[in-house]
């Protein structure tokens, strides 16, 4: 039987989520690169006590409008802040858990101040490498980032070549939600611009990797020289509705500019 | 004597950019560091790296050029450039941690005379975001930090020992402020340049650790 990883809907893509799951969330805190439709489906699913692993926990719906640059925040944008708003998050493992400006207090920061959620703050590169280590089957690694800082607390320190390193372990997750540009039915993926970010790093790092794409193309349409994520790392592919596809987003953005 | 003045954010960025050499790979942090990209002389070819996954990207996008899929580390939309390369986060931090970035420019909350840097956690907020600062501070071949010389209420940001949570130990090579250019050396902090109209003594009064005044101390050139 032909392999086909494409599922019919975002709800189907996340149907086996469970309370207490650990989930990798791709993206870098902006709408591009954010697996918004999958996260919105996770919001509808309602799984709670999640541990989310992400670079930025995010804004939540209200603050998204404040930070949107050039144009309004896209209607489809959905981030970890909204999952926090839904009270689905128990803990975050993140490099950017709160927003840069102390004046912008995200839903997650509010809950953190009220001791309703936990945070494990991780340097961004260490976060990426701990995720990669899970994908690559590495038991642990010594990392030069963190000695003499809050990051070294409770960790083994080893001097290698005269330099202090901390022992870092892989982050093992149940699900990975990622945003890619195009897929084929086997699950090969390409990305667009800087939206590759944590998405390509996370692909294949969790037990189940689910990709959200603009389009599923015929086998052979993705240039094998340019495939970024090979099919074996991907378990499910869901396709965005028209409003979330790059061509439409660009068109709307241009029209808004012309109106100004 | 020249009229006493403090450097603007743009002038600080201009001074930092003089350190960029032809052919360098440079990573710029958020805030004043981002402004530095506006100033290197056009005869230098600089490759800017952004930790969210691009090398050799172009200037910030105009509203017409805006593309959600091309942003810098501050989330600002930028433009593509011939010769640009894109990559994922693990690759990006292999570049950073692996010593492939020639120079990095970061902001500061506190910096010590040993070059310890604190720039991610305001004690009164209690929680902050490390982002990529620790990795960059440890991994870049040369780290320049840029900041106002004192806090808003006049307290030194250049201190004997950082009281804020550290970003990394002994990582800073050069400090550029609105009043001075200071090099971090094995012997201590060397005051190399002062803002027009300022004396070494006046800079010392606003700096906690003892400054070594360079024999060739000069005014910061503003052009």
XYZ file of C-alpha atoms in Angstrom:
483
model
C 0.000 0.000 0.000
C 1.257 3.435 -0.844
C 2.620 5.455 2.066
C 0.521 8.512 2.745
C 1.254 10.616 5.814
C -1.191 13.363 4.856
C -4.123 13.564 7.264
C -7.494 15.141 6.510
C -7.573 17.770 9.216
C -5.582 19.458 11.953
C -7.923 17.944 14.533
C -7.132 14.480 13.231
C -3.412 15.327 13.294
C -3.497 15.938 17.074
C -6.241 13.492 18.088
C -3.980 11.205 20.178
C -2.588 13.971 22.409
C -2.988 13.176 26.091
C -2.853 15.015 29.417
C 0.708 15.391 30.671
C 2.317 15.042 27.226
C 5.605 16.767 26.390
C 5.372 18.662 23.118
C 7.951 20.452 20.990
C 6.578 23.647 19.433
C 8.438 24.981 16.400
C 8.873 28.632 15.478
C 10.669 31.697 16.766
C 8.031 33.929 18.317
C 6.726 35.479 15.114
C 3.822 34.333 12.901
C 6.151 32.974 10.201
C 7.476 29.605 11.305
C 4.783 29.097 13.924
C 2.738 25.856 13.570
C -0.351 27.929 14.282
C -3.036 25.631 12.905
C -1.709 22.589 14.761
C -1.505 24.577 17.979
C -5.016 25.882 17.494
C -6.182 22.272 17.027
C -4.324 21.357 20.227
C -6.241 24.193 21.884
C -9.537 22.663 20.687
C -8.377 19.184 21.743
C -7.945 20.436 25.281
C -5.114 18.168 26.515
C -3.864 19.652 29.794
C -0.791 19.597 32.030
C 1.387 19.872 28.946
C 5.116 20.444 29.086
C 5.841 22.707 26.126
C 9.354 22.911 24.678
C 9.878 26.012 22.574
C 12.109 29.003 21.982
C 9.458 31.597 22.852
C 6.459 30.697 24.995
C 4.709 33.545 23.236
C 2.307 36.422 23.518
C -1.242 35.147 23.732
C -4.009 36.637 21.600
C -4.244 40.031 23.273
C -0.551 40.991 23.134
C -0.086 39.698 19.575
C -1.883 42.802 18.345
C 0.519 45.026 20.292
C 3.637 43.570 18.758
C 2.491 43.031 15.171
C 4.824 44.970 12.921
C 3.838 46.650 9.640
C 0.399 45.076 9.567
C -2.018 43.585 12.043
C -1.237 40.163 13.464
C -2.639 37.516 11.109
C -5.972 36.089 12.300
C -4.577 32.566 12.114
C -1.544 33.241 14.342
C -1.645 30.989 17.425
C 1.171 30.546 19.928
C 2.113 29.016 23.269
C 0.713 32.082 24.999
C -2.743 31.005 23.899
C -2.180 27.459 25.178
C -1.201 29.086 28.494
C -4.341 31.227 28.321
C -6.340 28.007 27.898
C -4.679 26.646 31.080
C -3.241 23.711 29.132
C 0.395 24.323 30.098
C 1.969 22.920 33.260
C 5.583 23.656 32.423
C 7.696 25.306 29.740
C 11.246 24.470 28.730
C 12.280 27.576 26.830
C 14.972 30.147 26.039
C 12.517 33.044 25.862
C 9.775 32.294 28.417
C 8.768 35.932 28.916
C 8.579 38.868 26.530
C 11.564 41.167 26.034
C 9.824 44.253 27.417
C 9.012 44.068 31.147
C 5.963 46.188 30.298
C 4.392 43.367 28.299
C 3.274 40.654 30.705
C 2.254 37.517 28.815
C -0.313 34.998 30.045
C 2.535 32.597 30.890
C 4.403 35.248 32.920
C 1.229 36.012 34.886
C 0.831 32.321 35.707
C 4.510 32.058 36.579
C 4.206 34.936 39.042
C 1.240 33.153 40.607
C 3.316 29.908 40.791
C 0.707 28.138 38.667
C 3.234 26.955 36.073
C 6.887 25.879 36.070
C 9.765 27.069 33.945
C 13.042 25.459 32.937
C 15.011 28.239 31.268
C 17.601 27.038 28.763
C 20.113 28.926 26.582
C 18.856 28.939 23.003
C 21.701 26.926 21.488
C 21.618 24.430 24.339
C 17.884 24.065 23.759
C 18.479 23.372 20.055
C 21.264 20.893 20.796
C 19.279 19.064 23.504
C 16.488 18.623 20.961
C 18.960 17.529 18.275
C 20.529 15.090 20.758
C 17.131 13.424 21.246
C 16.783 13.082 17.473
C 20.346 11.808 17.061
C 20.302 9.267 19.893
C 22.960 11.027 21.966
C 22.949 10.077 25.672
C 24.189 13.463 26.919
C 26.773 16.065 25.947
C 29.182 18.490 27.605
C 28.389 22.074 26.677
C 30.598 25.160 27.286
C 27.552 27.422 27.680
C 26.323 27.980 31.233
C 29.275 27.632 33.656
C 29.161 30.314 36.350
C 25.496 31.059 35.606
C 22.061 29.916 36.765
C 22.231 27.250 34.037
C 24.900 25.164 35.805
C 22.778 24.579 38.917
C 22.488 20.895 39.742
C 24.545 19.841 36.726
C 27.811 17.958 36.441
C 30.726 20.237 35.507
C 33.758 18.958 33.644
C 36.867 20.812 32.508
C 37.733 19.889 28.920
C 40.739 21.531 27.224
C 40.968 23.940 30.135
C 37.403 25.108 29.744
C 34.400 24.385 31.993
C 31.499 22.476 30.450
C 28.110 21.464 31.863
C 26.542 18.078 31.189
C 23.308 18.477 29.250
C 20.734 15.779 28.527
C 18.457 15.354 25.506
C 14.884 16.609 25.713
C 12.631 13.659 24.989
C 9.176 14.567 23.791
C 5.969 12.766 22.873
C 4.950 15.083 20.034
C 6.584 17.678 17.823
C 4.460 20.301 16.071
C 6.315 21.989 13.233
C 5.690 24.394 10.374
C 7.163 23.629 6.949
C 6.440 25.061 3.499
C 5.848 22.060 1.261
C 5.709 18.295 1.726
C 5.154 15.212 -0.365
C 3.035 12.249 0.733
C 6.125 10.502 2.152
C 6.785 13.420 4.510
C 9.830 14.986 2.857
C 9.834 18.666 3.806
C 11.156 21.978 2.593
C 10.912 25.252 4.500
C 10.760 28.913 3.583
C 13.253 31.580 4.717
C 13.991 31.859 8.431
C 10.869 29.812 9.167
C 13.161 26.791 9.106
C 14.381 27.855 12.594
C 13.484 25.349 15.356
C 11.090 23.532 12.998
C 13.768 21.613 11.096
C 15.699 21.027 14.346
C 12.619 19.508 15.986
C 11.616 17.319 13.019
C 12.220 13.743 14.113
C 13.136 14.612 17.717
C 9.803 13.580 19.280
C 8.077 10.176 19.181
C 5.551 11.669 16.754
C 6.407 14.568 14.422
C 3.504 16.437 12.839
C 4.115 18.995 10.112
C 1.854 21.813 8.980
C 2.430 22.859 5.351
C 1.082 25.100 2.596
C 0.901 22.347 0.050
C 1.483 18.650 -0.590
C 3.212 18.190 -3.944
C 3.675 15.136 -6.162
C 6.582 12.788 -5.525
C 9.531 14.135 -7.483
C 8.418 17.755 -7.290
C 10.681 18.387 -4.307
C 14.259 18.541 -5.542
C 16.101 15.798 -3.597
C 19.141 18.094 -3.441
C 17.008 20.648 -1.586
C 14.966 18.465 0.779
C 15.745 19.730 4.286
C 13.870 17.156 6.376
C 13.949 13.634 4.930
C 10.635 11.749 5.066
C 11.569 9.284 7.826
C 11.542 12.057 10.460
C 7.912 12.951 9.757
C 4.829 11.005 10.851
C 1.911 13.209 9.814
C 1.347 16.106 7.447
C -1.620 18.495 7.580
C -2.346 21.168 4.980
C -3.225 24.768 5.825
C -6.448 26.264 4.500
C -6.029 28.955 1.877
C -6.007 31.880 4.338
C -2.808 30.589 5.974
C -0.861 29.885 2.794
C 2.152 32.001 1.946
C 0.884 33.264 -1.424
C -2.365 34.494 0.108
C -0.597 36.014 3.125
C 1.747 37.935 0.812
C -1.147 39.104 -1.355
C -3.176 40.365 1.628
C -0.111 42.085 3.067
C 0.551 43.884 -0.259
C -3.096 44.978 -0.553
C -3.037 46.371 2.987
C 0.075 48.356 2.152
C -1.458 49.737 -1.018
C -4.534 50.885 0.904
C -2.405 52.946 3.296
C 37.836 72.514 24.916
C 35.096 70.698 23.049
C 31.586 70.904 24.428
C 30.798 67.986 26.721
C 28.434 65.525 25.118
C 27.132 61.994 25.453
C 26.945 59.758 22.434
C 23.482 59.007 21.066
C 22.422 55.397 20.461
C 23.195 55.885 16.776
C 26.652 57.306 17.495
C 27.458 54.401 19.820
C 26.430 52.029 17.020
C 28.589 54.029 14.587
C 31.608 53.670 16.923
C 31.064 49.919 17.374
C 30.799 49.414 13.611
C 34.335 50.800 13.207
C 35.510 47.533 14.756
C 33.971 45.467 11.949
C 36.643 44.338 9.530
C 36.296 43.384 5.901
C 35.178 39.770 5.533
C 34.002 39.326 9.129
C 30.985 37.273 10.189
C 29.083 39.415 12.708
C 26.080 38.675 14.924
C 24.151 41.636 16.338
C 21.970 41.488 19.435
C 18.677 43.308 19.925
C 18.579 47.087 20.543
C 21.606 49.344 19.902
C 23.582 46.370 18.465
C 21.043 46.008 15.633
C 21.698 49.638 14.651
C 25.393 48.854 14.042
C 24.559 47.281 10.668
C 23.778 50.788 9.349
C 27.324 52.092 9.752
C 30.277 50.039 8.462
C 31.971 51.726 5.530
C 30.644 50.404 2.204
C 34.074 49.145 1.100
C 33.879 46.438 3.782
C 31.995 43.238 3.013
C 30.444 42.009 6.279
C 28.377 38.821 6.563
C 25.688 39.195 9.218
C 24.522 36.053 10.961
C 21.213 35.898 12.794
C 20.707 33.042 15.227
C 17.236 32.216 13.936
C 18.840 30.903 10.787
C 20.295 33.212 8.145
C 23.763 34.278 7.051
C 24.264 37.319 4.848
C 20.738 38.736 4.930
C 19.931 42.263 3.724
C 18.627 45.438 5.421
C 15.265 45.697 7.173
C 12.271 45.284 4.883
C 10.117 48.200 3.794
C 6.387 47.578 4.262
C 6.219 46.617 0.553
C 8.994 44.052 0.982
C 7.617 42.550 4.200
C 7.764 38.750 4.317
C 6.781 36.870 7.474
C 9.267 34.143 6.573
C 12.359 36.353 6.725
C 13.035 37.880 10.128
C 16.060 38.698 12.267
C 16.609 37.637 15.878
C 14.569 40.606 17.080
C 11.620 39.501 14.949
C 12.043 42.423 12.536
C 11.416 41.570 8.906
C 14.553 41.778 6.780
C 15.290 41.340 3.085
C 16.964 38.576 1.098
C 20.368 39.225 -0.419
C 22.338 37.465 -3.161
C 24.637 35.018 -1.418
C 22.314 34.478 1.545
C 22.245 31.068 3.261
C 19.443 29.676 5.433
C 19.698 27.003 8.132
C 17.999 25.492 11.154
C 18.631 26.359 14.794
C 20.973 23.479 15.652
C 23.191 24.465 12.705
C 23.013 28.132 13.673
C 24.284 27.413 17.170
C 26.960 25.071 15.873
C 28.222 28.216 14.109
C 27.931 30.278 17.301
C 29.176 27.802 19.916
C 31.739 26.356 17.541
C 33.667 29.635 17.232
C 32.698 30.458 13.650
C 31.351 33.946 14.454
C 34.121 36.572 14.345
C 32.340 39.243 16.316
C 29.208 39.645 18.358
C 27.662 42.828 19.744
C 25.325 42.579 22.743
C 23.554 44.894 25.168
C 24.397 45.111 28.868
C 22.804 45.386 32.279
C 26.148 45.020 34.107
C 29.707 44.211 33.036
C 32.632 43.559 35.409
C 36.333 44.417 35.159
C 37.022 40.746 34.402
C 34.623 40.860 31.463
C 31.782 39.024 33.208
C 28.505 39.956 31.525
C 24.993 40.218 32.968
C 22.342 41.121 30.423
C 19.286 38.913 30.758
C 17.608 39.180 34.146
C 16.390 42.338 35.879
C 16.219 41.420 39.574
C 13.024 43.419 40.104
C 11.285 41.407 37.370
C 12.412 38.088 38.806
C 12.177 36.263 35.479
C 13.903 36.987 32.216
C 14.691 35.466 28.856
C 18.203 34.153 28.191
C 17.550 33.794 24.468
C 20.792 33.268 22.573
C 22.909 35.635 24.696
C 24.760 32.964 26.720
C 25.712 30.976 23.625
C 26.865 34.106 21.776
C 28.837 35.422 24.749
C 30.680 32.114 25.094
C 31.092 31.297 21.414
C 31.919 34.509 19.530
C 35.626 35.091 18.884
C 35.282 38.726 19.972
C 32.491 40.188 22.082
C 31.729 43.912 22.150
C 29.074 45.161 24.530
C 27.372 48.497 24.035
C 25.401 50.453 26.627
C 24.807 53.750 28.344
C 27.651 54.203 30.854
C 25.297 54.313 33.850
C 21.767 53.234 34.714
C 18.894 55.712 34.387
C 19.403 56.712 38.027
C 23.137 57.231 37.552
C 24.534 53.982 39.011
C 27.585 52.433 37.295
C 26.892 49.594 34.884
C 30.613 48.830 34.819
C 31.133 47.172 38.209
C 33.682 45.192 40.251
C 31.342 42.233 40.532
C 28.015 41.761 38.785
C 25.151 41.563 41.280
C 22.727 40.469 38.526
C 22.561 36.888 37.244
C 25.400 36.316 34.800
C 25.140 35.642 31.088
C 28.723 34.326 30.952
C 32.019 34.740 32.789
C 35.057 36.543 31.375
C 33.583 36.905 27.918
C 33.615 40.642 27.097
C 36.519 42.070 25.063
C 35.410 45.660 24.568
C 32.890 48.031 26.152
C 31.470 50.928 24.138
C 29.326 53.385 26.085
C 27.884 56.836 25.533
C 30.983 58.181 27.315
C 33.903 55.884 26.610
C 35.567 53.025 24.790
C 37.126 50.540 27.212
C 39.128 47.397 26.521
C 38.984 44.415 28.866
C 42.542 43.115 29.357
C 44.326 40.689 31.688
C 45.554 43.701 33.676
C 42.088 45.241 33.972
C 39.945 47.773 32.143
C 41.865 50.091 29.829
C 40.224 53.412 28.999
C 41.052 53.991 25.327
C 38.696 56.748 24.239
C 36.430 59.324 25.850
C 33.425 61.200 24.502
C 34.199 64.745 23.352
C 34.717 67.092 26.279
C 35.028 64.364 28.942
C 38.142 63.657 31.017
C 39.448 60.296 32.213
C 38.763 61.404 35.815
C 35.117 62.110 35.038
C 34.708 58.683 33.419
C 36.387 57.055 36.435
C 33.849 58.680 38.783
C 31.040 56.914 36.918
C 32.852 53.565 36.804
C 33.194 51.239 39.808
C 36.473 49.413 39.052
C 39.744 51.266 38.645
C 40.402 52.217 35.023
C 43.867 52.079 33.488
C 44.183 55.157 31.289
C 45.756 54.300 27.938
C 48.897 56.353 27.188
C 47.348 57.245 23.828
C 43.923 58.175 25.257
C 41.902 60.076 22.676
C 38.473 61.449 21.927
C 35.958 59.165 20.239
C 35.850 60.155 16.577
C 32.293 60.900 15.635
C 32.841 60.718 11.886
